[in-house]
Amino acid sequence: MNVKRRITAVCLTILLALSSGALAESYVFPVEPAAPTGNDISMESAIDAAKGELTRRRNLSDFEKYRIKAGCVKLENGEKAWVVMLDELQCGTDALVTLSAADGRLIDYQETDMEIISLLVETWTVKKGKMRTWTLEDKALFNWLFGMDDTYVVPGEGHISQERAGEIALAAIPEKASPEECSYAFRLFSHTDGRPKQYVWLIAITKNGEEKYLVHISAENGDVLEVFALDGNG
């Protein structure tokens, strides 16, 4: 397996990191976050069980170099589950373990010696189309479960609308474009310089089939935060 590539803050560009292959057909898609209750197993128990499953299959004992994320979700089949990603950051085996939230029963196990993120993107793309066409909810779910987001983030009260964010973004670039050429994501940015967290619209603008601009708009007041000129690859 190649050296691991960390996911960038702009998850829209992750499509370019695809490897060949896809997850096994037993993979069950998550559809939305679910709140664990006192009757469900804890996140810590789910992570321990996922580690145990990978250890049993691969005889592993050291997870220090793994990026581990777990989220409680409702699955496409209606079941509530913990989805645990074990992402080896150098060279090794990646796994995605889905466990019943009610009793810890193993629902699904995926394993690869490739990058689990690339296979997840490919699997989701086959079902949902190119990432730029995904709903805000699907992008938020993917970034929360598998990307660098710590929380599931979608627009709420007090945030400017998607349509308004698009208008501002189109006015901020140096060439004419239409709303149909915009794709949207919504993120919560954290800063290391003491500034408070900030809700941000990310608008990618495509010209002639290539992503040309990425504009960051404050979701709270509509300020243009950044305008990036892209090289056409996203």
Short mmCIF file of C-alpha atoms in Angstrom, two decimals:
data_model
loop_
_atom_site.label_atom_id
_atom_site.label_comp_id
_atom_site.label_asym_id
_atom_site.label_seq_id
_atom_site.Cartn_x
_atom_site.Cartn_y
_atom_site.Cartn_z
CA MET A 1 0.00 0.00 0.00
CA ASN A 2 1.27 3.48 -0.78
CA VAL A 3 2.20 5.91 2.00
CA LYS A 4 -0.99 7.31 3.49
CA ARG A 5 -2.27 10.66 2.32
CA ARG A 6 -3.99 12.69 4.97
CA ILE A 7 -7.38 14.10 4.02
CA THR A 8 -7.24 17.81 3.28
CA ALA A 9 -9.63 20.33 4.77
CA VAL A 10 -11.34 20.62 1.42
CA CYS A 11 -12.87 17.17 1.10
CA LEU A 12 -14.35 18.08 -2.30
CA THR A 13 -11.02 17.25 -3.94
CA ILE A 14 -10.77 13.73 -2.53
CA LEU A 15 -12.24 12.24 -5.72
CA LEU A 16 -8.84 12.64 -7.33
CA ALA A 17 -7.29 10.17 -4.87
CA LEU A 18 -9.36 7.19 -6.00
CA SER A 19 -7.77 3.78 -6.29
CA SER A 20 -9.21 0.90 -8.28
CA GLY A 21 -11.59 -1.47 -6.56
CA ALA A 22 -14.50 -0.98 -4.19
CA LEU A 23 -15.86 -2.26 -0.92
CA ALA A 24 -17.47 -5.67 -0.82
CA GLU A 25 -21.14 -5.86 -1.74
CA SER A 26 -22.09 -6.53 1.89
CA TYR A 27 -21.38 -2.88 2.73
CA VAL A 28 -24.46 -1.20 4.21
CA PHE A 29 -24.70 2.55 3.67
CA PRO A 30 -25.25 4.90 6.62
CA VAL A 31 -27.97 7.46 5.96
CA GLU A 32 -27.95 9.83 8.93
CA PRO A 33 -26.51 10.30 12.42
CA ALA A 34 -28.27 8.58 15.32
CA ALA A 35 -28.11 9.46 18.99
CA PRO A 36 -26.83 6.61 21.17
CA THR A 37 -28.93 5.92 24.24
CA GLY A 38 -28.22 4.29 27.57
CA ASN A 39 -29.41 0.99 26.10
CA ASP A 40 -26.77 1.07 23.33
CA ILE A 41 -23.16 0.05 23.58
CA SER A 42 -20.76 2.97 24.07
CA MET A 43 -18.39 4.41 21.49
CA GLU A 44 -15.47 3.07 23.49
CA SER A 45 -16.95 -0.44 23.46
CA ALA A 46 -17.57 -0.20 19.71
CA ILE A 47 -13.97 0.87 19.07
CA ASP A 48 -12.64 -1.93 21.27
CA ALA A 49 -14.79 -4.45 19.41
CA ALA A 50 -13.61 -3.14 16.04
CA LYS A 51 -9.98 -3.35 17.13
CA GLY A 52 -10.62 -6.86 18.35
CA GLU A 53 -12.12 -7.89 15.02
CA LEU A 54 -9.12 -6.60 13.07
CA THR A 55 -6.73 -8.14 15.60
CA ARG A 56 -8.42 -11.52 15.30
CA ARG A 57 -8.23 -11.46 11.51
CA ARG A 58 -4.77 -9.92 11.12
CA ASN A 59 -3.07 -10.70 14.44
CA LEU A 60 -2.46 -7.01 15.19
CA SER A 61 -1.59 -5.65 18.59
CA ASP A 62 -0.50 -2.03 18.01
CA PHE A 63 -2.99 0.61 16.93
CA GLU A 64 -0.79 3.61 17.71
CA LYS A 65 -0.37 4.46 14.02
CA TYR A 66 -4.07 4.16 13.23
CA ARG A 67 -6.53 7.00 12.79
CA ILE A 68 -9.70 5.70 14.40
CA LYS A 69 -13.12 7.29 14.00
CA ALA A 70 -16.50 6.04 15.20
CA GLY A 71 -19.99 7.38 14.65
CA CYS A 72 -23.45 6.18 15.62
CA VAL A 73 -25.74 6.12 12.60
CA LYS A 74 -28.97 4.85 11.14
CA LEU A 75 -28.20 2.43 8.32
CA GLU A 76 -29.97 2.15 5.00
CA ASN A 77 -31.69 -1.01 6.28
CA GLY A 78 -33.10 0.94 9.25
CA GLU A 79 -30.80 -0.54 11.88
CA LYS A 80 -28.90 1.67 14.32
CA ALA A 81 -25.18 0.95 14.31
CA TRP A 82 -21.71 2.09 15.19
CA VAL A 83 -19.46 2.59 12.16
CA VAL A 84 -15.78 2.34 13.11
CA MET A 85 -12.99 3.21 10.66
CA LEU A 86 -9.48 1.95 11.37
CA ASP A 87 -7.18 3.84 9.01
CA GLU A 88 -3.50 2.85 9.15
CA LEU A 89 -1.57 6.03 8.38
CA GLN A 90 1.56 4.42 6.98
CA CYS A 91 1.54 0.92 5.51
CA GLY A 92 -0.78 -1.81 6.68
CA THR A 93 -4.34 -2.99 6.76
CA ASP A 94 -7.33 -0.65 6.88
CA ALA A 95 -10.73 -1.79 8.10
CA LEU A 96 -14.29 -0.53 8.37
CA VAL A 97 -16.33 -2.31 11.02
CA THR A 98 -20.10 -1.89 11.45
CA LEU A 99 -21.60 -3.07 14.72
CA SER A 100 -25.13 -3.17 16.08
CA ALA A 101 -25.58 -0.29 18.50
CA ALA A 102 -27.95 -2.42 20.53
CA ASP A 103 -25.70 -5.38 21.31
CA GLY A 104 -22.39 -5.02 19.50
CA ARG A 105 -23.21 -7.72 16.95
CA LEU A 106 -21.02 -7.58 13.85
CA ILE A 107 -23.10 -6.30 10.92
CA ASP A 108 -20.39 -5.81 8.34
CA TYR A 109 -16.62 -6.00 8.04
CA GLN A 110 -14.58 -4.46 5.24
CA GLU A 111 -10.81 -4.80 4.95
CA THR A 112 -8.26 -3.52 2.46
CA ASP A 113 -4.53 -3.14 2.00
CA MET A 114 -5.32 -0.06 -0.07
CA GLU A 115 -6.54 3.26 1.28
CA ILE A 116 -9.94 2.80 2.91
CA ILE A 117 -10.86 6.43 2.15
CA SER A 118 -10.35 5.96 -1.58
CA LEU A 119 -12.48 2.83 -1.60
CA LEU A 120 -15.20 4.53 0.41
CA VAL A 121 -15.30 7.47 -2.00
CA GLU A 122 -15.50 5.10 -4.95
CA THR A 123 -18.25 3.02 -3.35
CA TRP A 124 -20.29 6.11 -2.48
CA THR A 125 -19.70 7.57 -5.96
CA VAL A 126 -21.04 4.45 -7.65
CA LYS A 127 -24.25 4.81 -5.66
CA LYS A 128 -24.63 8.58 -5.40
CA GLY A 129 -22.74 10.02 -8.39
CA LYS A 130 -19.80 12.40 -8.34
CA MET A 131 -19.10 13.95 -4.98
CA ARG A 132 -19.92 17.46 -6.18
CA THR A 133 -23.49 16.30 -6.80
CA TRP A 134 -24.03 14.76 -3.36
CA THR A 135 -26.50 16.38 -1.01
CA LEU A 136 -25.19 18.56 1.80
CA GLU A 137 -26.33 15.86 4.20
CA ASP A 138 -24.34 13.14 2.42
CA LYS A 139 -21.21 15.31 2.33
CA ALA A 140 -21.60 16.13 6.01
CA LEU A 141 -22.12 12.47 6.90
CA PHE A 142 -19.07 11.35 4.92
CA ASN A 143 -16.82 14.06 6.36
CA TRP A 144 -17.96 13.29 9.90
CA LEU A 145 -17.60 9.51 9.64
CA PHE A 146 -14.47 9.29 7.50
CA GLY A 147 -12.99 12.76 7.00
CA MET A 148 -11.50 15.32 9.35
CA ASP A 149 -14.74 16.76 10.77
CA ASP A 150 -15.44 16.05 14.43
CA THR A 151 -19.15 16.75 14.12
CA TYR A 152 -21.95 16.35 11.61
CA VAL A 153 -22.54 19.86 10.30
CA VAL A 154 -25.40 21.14 8.14
CA PRO A 155 -26.88 24.65 7.81
CA GLY A 156 -29.19 25.81 10.58
CA GLU A 157 -31.11 28.85 11.72
CA GLY A 158 -29.03 31.99 11.58
CA HIS A 159 -27.03 30.83 8.55
CA ILE A 160 -27.38 32.40 5.14
CA SER A 161 -29.08 30.19 2.58
CA GLN A 162 -27.31 28.11 -0.03
CA GLU A 163 -28.80 30.28 -2.75
CA ARG A 164 -27.49 33.48 -1.13
CA ALA A 165 -24.05 31.94 -0.61
CA GLY A 166 -23.97 31.02 -4.28
CA GLU A 167 -24.85 34.55 -5.35
CA ILE A 168 -22.05 35.98 -3.21
CA ALA A 169 -19.55 33.44 -4.53
CA LEU A 170 -20.41 34.14 -8.16
CA ALA A 171 -19.96 37.86 -7.57
CA ALA A 172 -16.54 37.24 -5.99
CA ILE A 173 -14.84 35.55 -8.96
CA PRO A 174 -13.29 37.45 -11.90
CA GLU A 175 -15.36 35.81 -14.64
CA LYS A 176 -19.03 35.20 -15.32
CA ALA A 177 -20.58 31.92 -14.17
CA SER A 178 -24.08 30.64 -13.50
CA PRO A 179 -25.67 29.07 -10.42
CA GLU A 180 -25.82 25.75 -12.28
CA GLU A 181 -22.00 25.71 -12.26
CA CYS A 182 -21.84 25.79 -8.44
CA SER A 183 -21.56 22.88 -6.03
CA TYR A 184 -21.81 23.30 -2.29
CA ALA A 185 -20.42 21.99 0.97
CA PHE A 186 -20.92 23.24 4.51
CA ARG A 187 -18.24 23.03 7.18
CA LEU A 188 -17.35 24.17 10.68
CA PHE A 189 -13.81 25.58 10.66
CA SER A 190 -11.63 25.65 13.75
CA HIS A 191 -8.76 28.13 14.10
CA THR A 192 -5.47 27.86 15.96
CA ASP A 193 -5.03 31.60 16.51
CA GLY A 194 -7.72 32.04 19.14
CA ARG A 195 -10.55 32.95 16.80
CA PRO A 196 -13.88 31.22 17.47
CA LYS A 197 -15.09 28.36 15.31
CA GLN A 198 -16.74 29.51 12.11
CA TYR A 199 -19.50 28.03 9.95
CA VAL A 200 -18.51 28.29 6.30
CA TRP A 201 -20.08 27.66 2.92
CA LEU A 202 -17.62 26.15 0.42
CA ILE A 203 -18.72 26.81 -3.15
CA ALA A 204 -16.84 25.12 -6.01
CA ILE A 205 -17.43 26.75 -9.38
CA THR A 206 -16.99 24.65 -12.51
CA LYS A 207 -16.30 25.98 -16.01
CA ASN A 208 -16.36 23.68 -19.05
CA GLY A 209 -16.37 20.61 -16.83
CA GLU A 210 -13.37 21.69 -14.72
CA GLU A 211 -13.40 23.16 -11.21
CA LYS A 212 -11.99 26.67 -11.59
CA TYR A 213 -12.68 28.40 -8.28
CA LEU A 214 -13.35 27.54 -4.66
CA VAL A 215 -14.94 30.29 -2.59
CA HIS A 216 -15.33 30.30 1.20
CA ILE A 217 -18.28 32.33 2.47
CA SER A 218 -19.10 33.01 6.11
CA ALA A 219 -22.42 31.30 6.79
CA GLU A 220 -23.15 33.78 9.55
CA ASN A 221 -22.78 37.13 7.76
CA GLY A 222 -22.03 36.36 4.10
CA ASP A 223 -18.48 37.73 4.13
CA VAL A 224 -16.14 36.38 1.44
CA LEU A 225 -13.36 34.66 3.40
CA GLU A 226 -11.22 33.17 0.63
CA VAL A 227 -11.25 32.85 -3.15
CA PHE A 228 -9.03 30.11 -4.56
CA ALA A 229 -8.22 29.81 -8.27
CA LEU A 230 -7.91 26.09 -9.04
CA ASP A 231 -5.90 24.35 -11.73
CA GLY A 232 -8.92 22.59 -13.22
CA ASN A 233 -8.42 19.36 -11.26
CA GLY A 234 -10.32 20.58 -8.21
#
